Short mmCIF file of C-alpha atoms and ligand atoms in Angstrom, two decimals:
data_model
loop_
_atom_site.label_atom_id
_atom_site.label_comp_id
_atom_site.label_asym_id
_atom_site.label_seq_id
_atom_site.Cartn_x
_atom_site.Cartn_y
_atom_site.Cartn_z
CA MET A 1 98.23 74.75 96.36
CA ILE A 2 96.05 74.69 93.31
CA LEU A 3 96.34 76.60 90.51
CA ARG A 4 92.51 78.06 89.26
CA LYS A 5 94.09 79.95 86.21
CA ALA A 6 97.49 80.83 83.67
CA SER A 7 95.76 84.79 83.81
CA ALA A 8 93.83 86.94 85.97
CA LYS A 9 93.22 90.14 86.21
CA ALA A 10 91.93 93.15 88.97
CA SER A 11 91.58 96.58 89.29
CA ALA A 12 91.56 99.07 92.53
CA PRO A 13 90.66 102.52 92.77
CA ALA A 14 92.74 105.40 93.61
CA LYS A 15 91.23 107.74 96.47
CA ILE A 16 91.11 111.25 97.87
CA ILE A 17 91.94 112.27 101.65
CA LEU A 18 88.85 114.28 102.54
CA PHE A 19 90.12 115.19 106.54
CA GLY A 20 93.21 113.98 108.75
CA GLU A 21 95.68 113.11 106.83
CA HIS A 22 98.68 112.43 108.66
CA PHE A 23 96.99 112.43 111.92
CA VAL A 24 96.43 108.89 110.76
CA VAL A 25 99.66 108.17 111.30
CA TYR A 26 99.37 108.75 115.07
CA GLU A 27 96.37 107.19 115.60
CA ASN A 28 93.76 109.92 114.71
CA PRO A 29 90.50 109.58 112.44
CA ALA A 30 90.88 110.23 108.96
CA ILE A 31 87.59 110.35 106.17
CA LEU A 32 88.57 108.93 102.80
CA ALA A 33 86.99 107.88 99.52
CA SER A 34 88.22 106.12 96.76
CA ILE A 35 87.60 107.52 93.52
CA ASN A 36 86.45 106.86 89.77
CA ARG A 37 90.61 106.77 88.39
CA ARG A 38 91.57 103.41 88.89
CA VAL A 39 94.74 101.13 88.11
CA ASN A 40 94.29 97.73 86.22
CA VAL A 41 97.03 94.66 86.57
CA ARG A 42 97.18 91.87 84.31
CA VAL A 43 98.94 88.13 85.16
CA ASN A 44 100.34 86.19 83.13
CA LEU A 45 102.07 82.59 83.39
CA ASN A 46 105.50 82.28 82.00
CA LYS A 47 107.87 80.05 81.70
CA THR A 48 111.25 81.50 82.99
CA GLN A 49 110.60 81.96 86.52
CA LYS A 50 111.02 85.12 86.36
CA ILE A 51 108.96 88.23 87.23
CA ASN A 52 108.54 90.20 84.97
CA ILE A 53 106.50 93.88 85.60
CA THR A 54 105.59 96.41 82.70
CA SER A 55 103.73 100.22 83.84
CA ASP A 56 102.27 102.52 81.13
CA LEU A 57 104.53 104.78 82.78
CA GLY A 58 107.16 103.84 80.62
CA ILE A 59 108.56 101.35 82.83
CA MET A 60 110.00 97.41 83.04
CA ALA A 61 112.13 95.20 85.45
CA SER A 62 112.36 91.75 85.55
CA TYR A 63 113.46 90.23 88.83
CA THR A 64 114.84 86.27 89.48
CA ASP A 65 115.74 85.61 92.51
CA SER A 66 114.62 89.37 94.03
CA LYS A 67 117.78 90.28 91.72
CA PHE A 68 115.87 93.66 89.91
CA ASN A 69 117.24 93.98 86.37
CA LEU A 70 116.12 96.89 84.80
CA ILE A 71 114.60 96.47 81.27
CA ARG A 72 113.02 100.48 80.54
CA GLY A 73 112.89 103.20 82.74
CA GLY A 74 115.57 105.99 84.80
CA ARG A 75 116.37 105.85 88.09
CA ASN A 76 112.89 105.81 89.85
CA THR A 77 111.87 102.50 87.72
CA LYS A 78 113.24 100.74 91.02
CA THR A 79 111.85 102.25 93.57
CA ILE A 80 108.48 102.02 91.84
CA LEU A 81 108.40 98.31 91.19
CA ASP A 82 109.58 96.74 94.06
CA PRO A 83 106.68 96.82 96.18
CA LEU A 84 104.85 95.65 93.30
CA TYR A 85 107.29 92.58 93.43
CA LYS A 86 107.19 92.41 96.81
CA CYS A 87 103.63 91.85 96.55
CA ALA A 88 103.47 89.18 93.58
CA ARG A 89 106.66 87.57 95.64
CA ASP A 90 104.80 87.16 98.66
CA VAL A 91 101.59 85.91 97.13
CA LEU A 92 103.42 82.86 95.88
CA LEU A 93 105.39 81.87 98.79
CA GLU A 94 101.84 82.14 100.62
CA ARG A 95 100.75 79.94 98.12
CA LYS A 96 104.14 77.95 98.07
CA GLN A 97 104.65 78.51 94.66
CA ASN A 98 107.19 79.06 92.79
CA LEU A 99 106.70 80.36 89.12
CA GLY A 100 107.59 82.61 86.55
CA LEU A 101 104.77 85.64 85.75
CA ASP A 102 104.61 88.70 83.40
CA ILE A 103 102.81 91.68 84.99
CA ASN A 104 101.15 94.69 83.27
CA LEU A 105 100.18 97.63 84.57
CA ILE A 106 97.80 100.61 83.02
CA SER A 107 97.55 102.74 85.16
CA GLU A 108 94.05 105.90 84.84
CA VAL A 109 96.12 107.25 87.64
CA PRO A 110 98.03 109.72 88.19
CA TYR A 111 101.76 108.77 90.04
CA GLY A 112 103.20 111.03 92.28
CA ILE A 113 100.60 113.31 93.54
CA GLY A 114 98.56 112.43 96.48
CA LEU A 115 95.90 109.80 94.74
CA GLY A 116 96.95 106.90 96.14
CA SER A 117 98.19 105.48 92.74
CA SER A 118 100.97 102.50 94.83
CA ALA A 119 98.24 101.70 97.38
CA ALA A 120 96.00 101.07 94.26
CA CYS A 121 98.54 98.91 92.39
CA CYS A 122 99.73 97.06 95.25
CA VAL A 123 96.36 96.23 96.04
CA ALA A 124 95.22 95.05 91.98
CA THR A 125 99.13 92.82 91.89
CA VAL A 126 98.04 91.11 95.01
CA ALA A 127 94.75 91.01 93.83
CA ALA A 128 95.22 89.91 90.27
CA VAL A 129 98.54 87.37 91.25
CA ASP A 130 96.56 85.56 94.26
CA SER A 131 93.40 85.04 92.20
CA LEU A 132 95.39 83.19 90.08
CA PHE A 133 95.01 80.75 93.04
CA HIS A 134 92.61 81.19 95.17
CA LYS A 135 88.67 83.24 95.42
CA PRO A 136 90.33 86.35 96.06
CA GLU A 137 89.77 87.54 100.66
CA LYS A 138 89.52 91.32 100.39
CA GLN A 139 90.75 91.75 104.47
CA TRP A 140 93.57 89.10 103.70
CA ILE A 141 94.84 91.01 100.25
CA CYS A 142 94.57 94.64 102.01
CA ALA A 143 97.30 93.46 104.35
CA LYS A 144 99.58 91.96 102.18
CA ALA A 145 99.40 95.16 99.89
CA ILE A 146 100.03 97.20 103.50
CA GLU A 147 103.43 95.24 104.16
CA SER A 148 104.44 96.12 100.84
CA GLU A 149 103.31 99.65 100.46
CA ARG A 150 105.55 100.04 103.63
CA LEU A 151 108.56 100.18 100.73
CA VAL A 152 107.26 103.56 99.85
CA HIS A 153 106.86 104.50 103.21
CA LYS A 154 107.80 102.24 106.79
CA ASN A 155 104.67 104.24 108.62
CA SER A 156 102.11 103.79 106.21
CA SER A 157 98.93 104.40 108.13
CA GLY A 158 97.23 101.64 105.56
CA ALA A 159 94.04 104.29 105.07
CA ASP A 160 94.48 104.29 101.14
CA CYS A 161 95.04 100.54 101.28
CA TYR A 162 92.13 100.12 102.60
CA VAL A 163 89.47 102.34 100.97
CA SER A 164 91.32 101.28 97.48
CA THR A 165 89.96 97.57 98.48
CA PHE A 166 86.87 98.51 100.23
CA GLY A 167 85.75 101.39 98.68
CA GLY A 168 83.16 104.15 99.02
CA LEU A 169 83.54 106.92 101.92
CA MET A 170 84.89 105.57 105.20
CA SER A 171 86.29 106.46 108.53
CA TYR A 172 89.56 104.84 109.57
CA THR A 173 91.72 104.79 112.20
CA LYS A 174 95.16 102.18 112.57
CA LYS A 175 93.71 100.41 115.42
CA LYS A 176 90.10 100.26 114.83
CA GLY A 177 90.30 99.78 110.85
CA PHE A 178 87.22 101.79 108.76
CA ASN A 179 84.08 102.28 108.95
CA LYS A 180 81.77 102.85 105.61
CA ILE A 181 80.28 106.81 106.12
CA GLU A 182 76.41 107.02 104.59
CA SER A 183 76.21 109.93 102.82
CA ARG A 184 72.73 111.92 102.06
CA LYS A 185 73.38 113.61 99.32
CA ASP A 186 76.73 113.21 96.79
CA LEU A 187 79.85 115.16 97.34
CA SER A 188 80.70 117.88 94.23
CA LEU A 189 83.82 117.17 94.38
CA ILE A 190 86.94 118.15 92.14
CA VAL A 191 90.44 117.30 92.65
CA VAL A 192 93.29 119.97 91.50
CA ASN A 193 96.67 118.59 90.22
CA ILE A 194 99.28 120.77 91.27
CA GLY A 195 101.86 120.08 89.10
CA ILE A 196 105.14 119.20 91.81
CA LYS A 197 105.33 115.27 92.90
CA HIS A 198 105.90 114.47 96.06
CA SER A 199 107.13 112.15 98.28
CA THR A 200 104.90 110.73 100.58
CA GLY A 201 108.07 109.49 102.86
CA SER A 202 110.04 112.08 103.33
CA LEU A 203 106.76 114.57 104.10
CA VAL A 204 106.10 111.80 107.00
CA SER A 205 109.21 112.26 108.40
CA SER A 206 109.13 115.68 108.12
CA VAL A 207 105.44 115.81 110.36
CA LYS A 208 107.50 113.06 112.19
CA LYS A 209 110.45 115.61 113.35
CA PHE A 210 107.55 119.12 113.83
CA ARG A 211 106.10 116.26 116.82
CA GLU A 212 109.10 115.72 117.97
CA TRP A 213 109.66 119.24 118.29
CA ASN A 214 106.65 120.29 118.77
CA VAL A 215 105.64 118.04 121.65
CA LEU A 216 102.56 120.29 122.84
CA LEU A 217 101.35 121.87 119.62
CA PHE A 218 101.49 119.18 117.99
CA LYS A 219 99.01 117.23 120.93
CA ASP A 220 96.66 120.31 120.08
CA LEU A 221 96.55 119.71 116.42
CA SER A 222 95.43 116.05 116.36
CA SER A 223 92.63 116.63 118.65
CA TYR A 224 91.90 119.95 116.52
CA ALA A 225 91.91 117.36 113.57
CA ASP A 226 89.99 114.80 115.65
CA ASN A 227 87.06 116.61 116.67
CA ILE A 228 86.77 117.99 112.68
CA CYS A 229 86.52 114.66 111.86
CA LYS A 230 83.78 113.87 114.27
CA LYS A 231 81.84 116.93 113.36
CA ALA A 232 82.73 115.97 109.26
CA VAL A 233 81.06 112.29 110.11
CA SER A 234 77.69 113.90 111.25
CA ALA A 235 78.10 116.63 108.25
CA ILE A 236 78.96 113.78 105.98
CA ASN A 237 75.80 111.74 107.15
CA ILE A 238 73.37 114.53 106.88
CA GLY A 239 74.08 116.03 103.56
CA ASP A 240 75.25 119.49 105.17
CA GLU A 241 77.27 120.41 102.33
CA LYS A 242 77.97 124.00 103.75
CA LYS A 243 79.18 122.40 107.13
CA VAL A 244 81.20 119.65 104.98
CA GLY A 245 83.12 123.02 103.61
CA LYS A 246 83.93 124.42 106.63
CA LEU A 247 85.80 121.59 107.87
CA MET A 248 87.60 120.89 105.35
CA ASN A 249 88.95 124.39 105.51
CA GLU A 250 89.80 124.03 108.25
CA ASN A 251 91.89 121.48 108.49
CA HIS A 252 93.78 122.90 105.88
CA THR A 253 94.57 125.25 108.39
CA LEU A 254 96.02 122.38 110.22
CA LEU A 255 97.90 121.10 107.30
CA GLN A 256 100.14 124.34 107.12
CA GLN A 257 100.79 124.45 110.69
CA LEU A 258 101.93 121.84 110.05
CA GLY A 259 104.50 122.51 107.33
CA ILE A 260 103.59 120.66 104.53
CA SER A 261 101.24 122.77 102.35
CA HIS A 262 103.15 124.09 99.48
CA ARG A 263 102.58 127.56 98.19
CA LYS A 264 100.46 126.88 94.73
CA ILE A 265 98.19 124.50 96.85
CA ASP A 266 96.97 127.63 98.82
CA GLN A 267 97.30 130.04 96.00
CA MET A 268 94.55 127.61 94.35
CA VAL A 269 92.60 126.82 97.90
CA ASN A 270 92.46 130.81 97.67
CA ILE A 271 91.79 130.35 94.53
CA CYS A 272 88.56 127.91 94.19
CA VAL A 273 87.18 129.31 97.97
CA GLY A 274 87.18 133.16 96.51
CA ASN A 275 85.50 131.63 93.18
CA GLY A 276 81.74 129.44 95.24
CA ALA A 277 83.87 126.69 96.26
CA LEU A 278 81.96 125.18 99.98
CA GLY A 279 85.86 124.53 101.19
CA ALA A 280 89.08 123.48 99.45
CA LYS A 281 92.14 121.63 101.36
CA LEU A 282 95.11 119.63 99.56
CA THR A 283 94.58 116.33 99.90
CA GLY A 284 97.26 113.52 100.56
CA ALA A 285 101.03 114.27 101.95
CA GLY A 286 101.11 117.32 100.59
CA GLY A 287 104.56 119.18 99.17
CA GLY A 288 102.78 120.04 95.84
CA GLY A 289 100.42 117.06 94.51
CA SER A 290 96.78 117.48 95.03
CA MET A 291 93.92 119.58 96.52
CA ILE A 292 90.35 118.86 96.85
CA ALA A 293 87.24 121.51 96.40
CA LEU A 294 83.90 120.86 97.45
CA ILE A 295 81.27 123.12 94.96
CA PRO A 296 78.03 123.47 94.60
CA THR A 297 76.81 122.24 90.82
CA GLU A 298 76.10 126.08 90.32
CA ASN A 299 79.46 127.45 91.03
CA LYS A 300 81.56 124.81 89.36
CA ARG A 301 81.93 126.24 85.83
CA LYS A 302 83.65 129.27 87.40
CA VAL A 303 85.59 127.50 90.07
CA ILE A 304 86.72 125.71 86.70
CA SER A 305 87.17 128.29 84.21
CA GLU A 306 89.74 129.54 87.35
CA ILE A 307 91.76 126.71 87.97
CA LYS A 308 92.52 126.13 84.14
CA LYS A 309 92.97 130.21 83.80
CA ASN A 310 95.65 129.37 86.43
CA ARG A 311 97.04 126.33 83.88
CA TYR A 312 96.31 123.64 86.61
CA GLU A 313 94.97 120.04 85.92
CA CYS A 314 91.67 120.24 87.29
CA ILE A 315 89.90 116.46 87.49
CA PRO A 316 86.34 115.98 88.18
CA VAL A 317 85.86 113.13 90.49
CA LYS A 318 83.08 110.75 91.49
CA ILE A 319 83.35 107.98 95.03
CA ASP A 320 83.79 104.62 93.44
CA TYR A 321 81.66 102.30 96.00
CA ASP A 322 83.01 99.03 94.16
CA GLY A 323 86.76 99.05 95.63
CA LEU A 324 89.13 95.95 94.45
CA LEU A 325 86.97 94.56 91.31
CA VAL A 326 88.69 91.51 89.84
CA HIS A 327 87.79 90.33 86.83
O1 PMV B 1 99.88 111.01 99.41
P1 PMV B 1 99.41 109.57 99.79
O2 PMV B 1 98.56 109.30 98.83
O3 PMV B 1 100.72 109.15 99.53
O4 PMV B 1 99.33 110.13 101.04
C1 PMV B 1 99.25 109.57 102.17
C2 PMV B 1 98.79 109.83 103.63
C3 PMV B 1 99.37 110.03 104.88
O5 PMV B 1 98.26 110.09 105.95
C4 PMV B 1 100.30 111.58 104.78
C5 PMV B 1 100.03 109.10 105.66
C6 PMV B 1 99.85 107.72 105.73
O6 PMV B 1 100.12 106.50 105.64
O7 PMV B 1 98.31 107.96 105.84
#
């Protein structure tokens, strides 16, 4: 394959899960939205045959024939950068190229708080590297990003990579892929960073154990979650925010039953709902991370001020309709 250019840039958005996290790993639907926070990746050819990866998290590594060499950063540098190396190496293998690359990531997405930063990094890295050789093709990029994201947690549903690649509001199942959801009204959402980093892999494993030990209960919870998603699609379609909020609260109760919420998330959910949010729930893998709240404009100031009084970071978000962008 012929080299089209010597450098390329791509960016991919973070995401929130409105409904159905964890259950989506077991073939249930989930409802997700990409949000207006991006990971930006720049790739330049180098003359060394090494793949050097730098991130604004303050970490850097160099890979020579899959061998990891730490240049800057702590113990988790390898865990964070290995999937990105795999993204780049797999594209080079597929395009039959043996080149050195400098890959630079700049992220507006906090890491490890359930906003899909690792998926956005993988999507943007595959896209930037592939666009050196090829006109980007979103479905292919998404599939490659999912393979690399499986280094982060091997049972990934793929939902995060889909929403980051294709953007917007969507319902997703592992088997059938995604369907865009039309919304009559913009959902007025905020994200609250609980300030506790989580490991998606270990939370997904703890749900796996829960499912093995509580077969019938898990089946019931899954069918309840499935029902919530179906009702939520209709409520979003017609712009019934009250219904969407009520369903978010119900979904949060299911996640509490799975044992993956956190005392601080529950406290914030109660504060949001008690001060005028229509609904609130954890988003993503849980165990800390982030929560989301749906708040009518007239109550937003009050809710945000209560969150800040409790010293949590509050991130107002808008839904992103672009998904992956290759610049
Ligand atoms: O917390 P995050 O952004 O890694 O989201 C994980 C979502 C899960 O449903 C828990 C796992 C998955 O693969 O869908």
